[in-house]
Amino acid sequence: MEQHLPRQLLELIKYISEQAVRHEQRVYLVGGIVRDLLLEDPSLRSGLRFDVDLVVEGDAVRLAQQVADTGQAKLLAHHRFGTAKLSYGDFTLDMATARKETYARPGALPAVTPGTLKDDLIRRDFSINAMAISLSSHDYGELVDPHQGKTDLERHLIRVLRTESFSDDATRILRAVRYEQRLGFELETQTARLLKRGTAMLDTISGDRIRHELELVFGEEQPELAIRRLAKLGVLHRISPFLKGDGSIAERFGKARRLKRPTQLPSLYFCLFIYAFGESELGQFLGHLNMPAKLSHAMRDTLRLKNTLWLLDRSSLKPSEVYYLLQEYDTLAIEANAIASESSMVHRYLQLFLTKLRYVRTSLNGEELKRLGISAGPEMGKVLQILHKARLDGEVNTKADEKKLALSLSLES
Ligand code: CTP
């Protein structure tokens, strides 16, 4: 911890641990951060991600309030769930009262009651995520690992803690593969068997939860690895029979990374993910996953454009023709098609639009046109359109050219 966590976080953790001792509570670092500390994950060292989970044997919300009172943090407490989030500049601390969970039926949200650290660890998904580090002064820094998570880390295995794990919460099917592929691990034999058997349980969870898991997959460095594996395991087919995880996905996702900044990638991945769909299949998929309106629009546009790409498969198109064909489409849809299209000519036109044509503007504005004697209203609209088209096609290149053209147009009318 001393080596890998930033100083401010360490100081805070020590302060929390002192407060906990004063109130006779015990606090532990749990989940992903423990796993990553043991792995000495480089992303920890570069300080890129610091979502830190703490479990409190006691009252997490009260403890979080005490910590928040000392200053700098923003507190968001959920008394009903016994959880609180403290947000600092570079990291967030999620504090939760140790809990015991029971599932009334597969796919249902669990019933939660206060419990011990042991209860809290056994309810978790995989052994590598079910370890804790004590923050109490008498055993500060000691690993609590009742399910041999450290051994599994060393053996590179993803292993569930209970046979019902996937049926209790089928999102874990996607989580298992995400960790397996991120870490270069393997599903332990029995876990792989349970996962395949549990695939049908994906029908028990809401589309929102499936979408969220896919968003997490698309947040990975190389999501195509998880997508390919999910396809092999029959998971994609269960989510939608039309989803594919073949080689073209890997190639397209790789191209997407060269084109976009990481924060913008997940939406583009979604557009590429459904590229082989028909429009009605996409409608079903969007409805099932309850996709947000903006992204749904981009995904629909992706297919609409795919079906009209043949119009761009001609060598003699003027830039303005390319512009008018493409201007109504969502930028993501154009990017997805630029990546997926197999015709080099189509690709060139799409790139031309993305890098140049969409930014082309006239130099003259309405006020300046008025001064040239062109009246506001439909006439001016028409002149502006002609100037824009001439700019696109390189027939005018300067403001003076535009003036000349505008004057000639007004003389004509
Ligand atoms: N968890 C779980 N079952 C789930 C989701 C989460 O048991 N369906 C537990 C795991 O112990 C996990 C912890 O909650 O470690 C926190 O979940 P999350 O923030 O999603 O994952 P991290 O472990 O922090 O991993 P990462 O952010 O690196 O994916």
Short mmCIF file of N, CA and C in Angstrom, two decimals, residues 170 173 195-205 238:
data_model
loop_
_atom_site.label_atom_id
_atom_site.label_comp_id
_atom_site.label_asym_id
_atom_site.label_seq_id
_atom_site.Cartn_x
_atom_site.Cartn_y
_atom_site.Cartn_z
N ALA A 170 -26.48 -12.97 -12.82
CA ALA A 170 -25.92 -13.37 -14.13
C ALA A 170 -25.00 -12.30 -14.73
N ILE A 173 -21.45 -13.35 -15.27
CA ILE A 173 -20.99 -14.08 -16.46
C ILE A 173 -20.12 -13.13 -17.30
N LEU A 195 -20.48 -21.39 -15.55
CA LEU A 195 -20.78 -20.22 -16.40
C LEU A 195 -21.61 -20.65 -17.62
N LYS A 196 -21.16 -21.73 -18.27
CA LYS A 196 -21.88 -22.17 -19.47
C LYS A 196 -23.31 -22.58 -19.10
N ARG A 197 -23.42 -23.29 -17.97
CA ARG A 197 -24.75 -23.72 -17.54
C ARG A 197 -25.62 -22.52 -17.16
N GLY A 198 -24.96 -21.45 -16.67
CA GLY A 198 -25.70 -20.29 -16.18
C GLY A 198 -26.10 -19.30 -17.27
N THR A 199 -25.62 -19.54 -18.49
CA THR A 199 -25.87 -18.57 -19.56
C THR A 199 -27.37 -18.24 -19.71
N ALA A 200 -28.22 -19.26 -19.53
CA ALA A 200 -29.66 -19.03 -19.68
C ALA A 200 -30.15 -18.00 -18.66
N MET A 201 -29.40 -17.87 -17.56
CA MET A 201 -29.80 -16.93 -16.50
C MET A 201 -29.70 -15.48 -16.95
N LEU A 202 -29.03 -15.26 -18.08
CA LEU A 202 -28.96 -13.88 -18.59
C LEU A 202 -30.36 -13.35 -18.88
N ASP A 203 -31.28 -14.28 -19.13
CA ASP A 203 -32.67 -13.85 -19.39
C ASP A 203 -33.34 -13.31 -18.13
N THR A 204 -32.74 -13.58 -16.97
CA THR A 204 -33.40 -13.15 -15.72
C THR A 204 -33.01 -11.73 -15.32
N ILE A 205 -32.02 -11.16 -15.99
CA ILE A 205 -31.61 -9.81 -15.57
C ILE A 205 -32.08 -8.75 -16.57
N ARG A 238 -26.85 -15.45 -26.53
CA ARG A 238 -27.96 -15.38 -25.57
C ARG A 238 -28.48 -13.94 -25.43
#
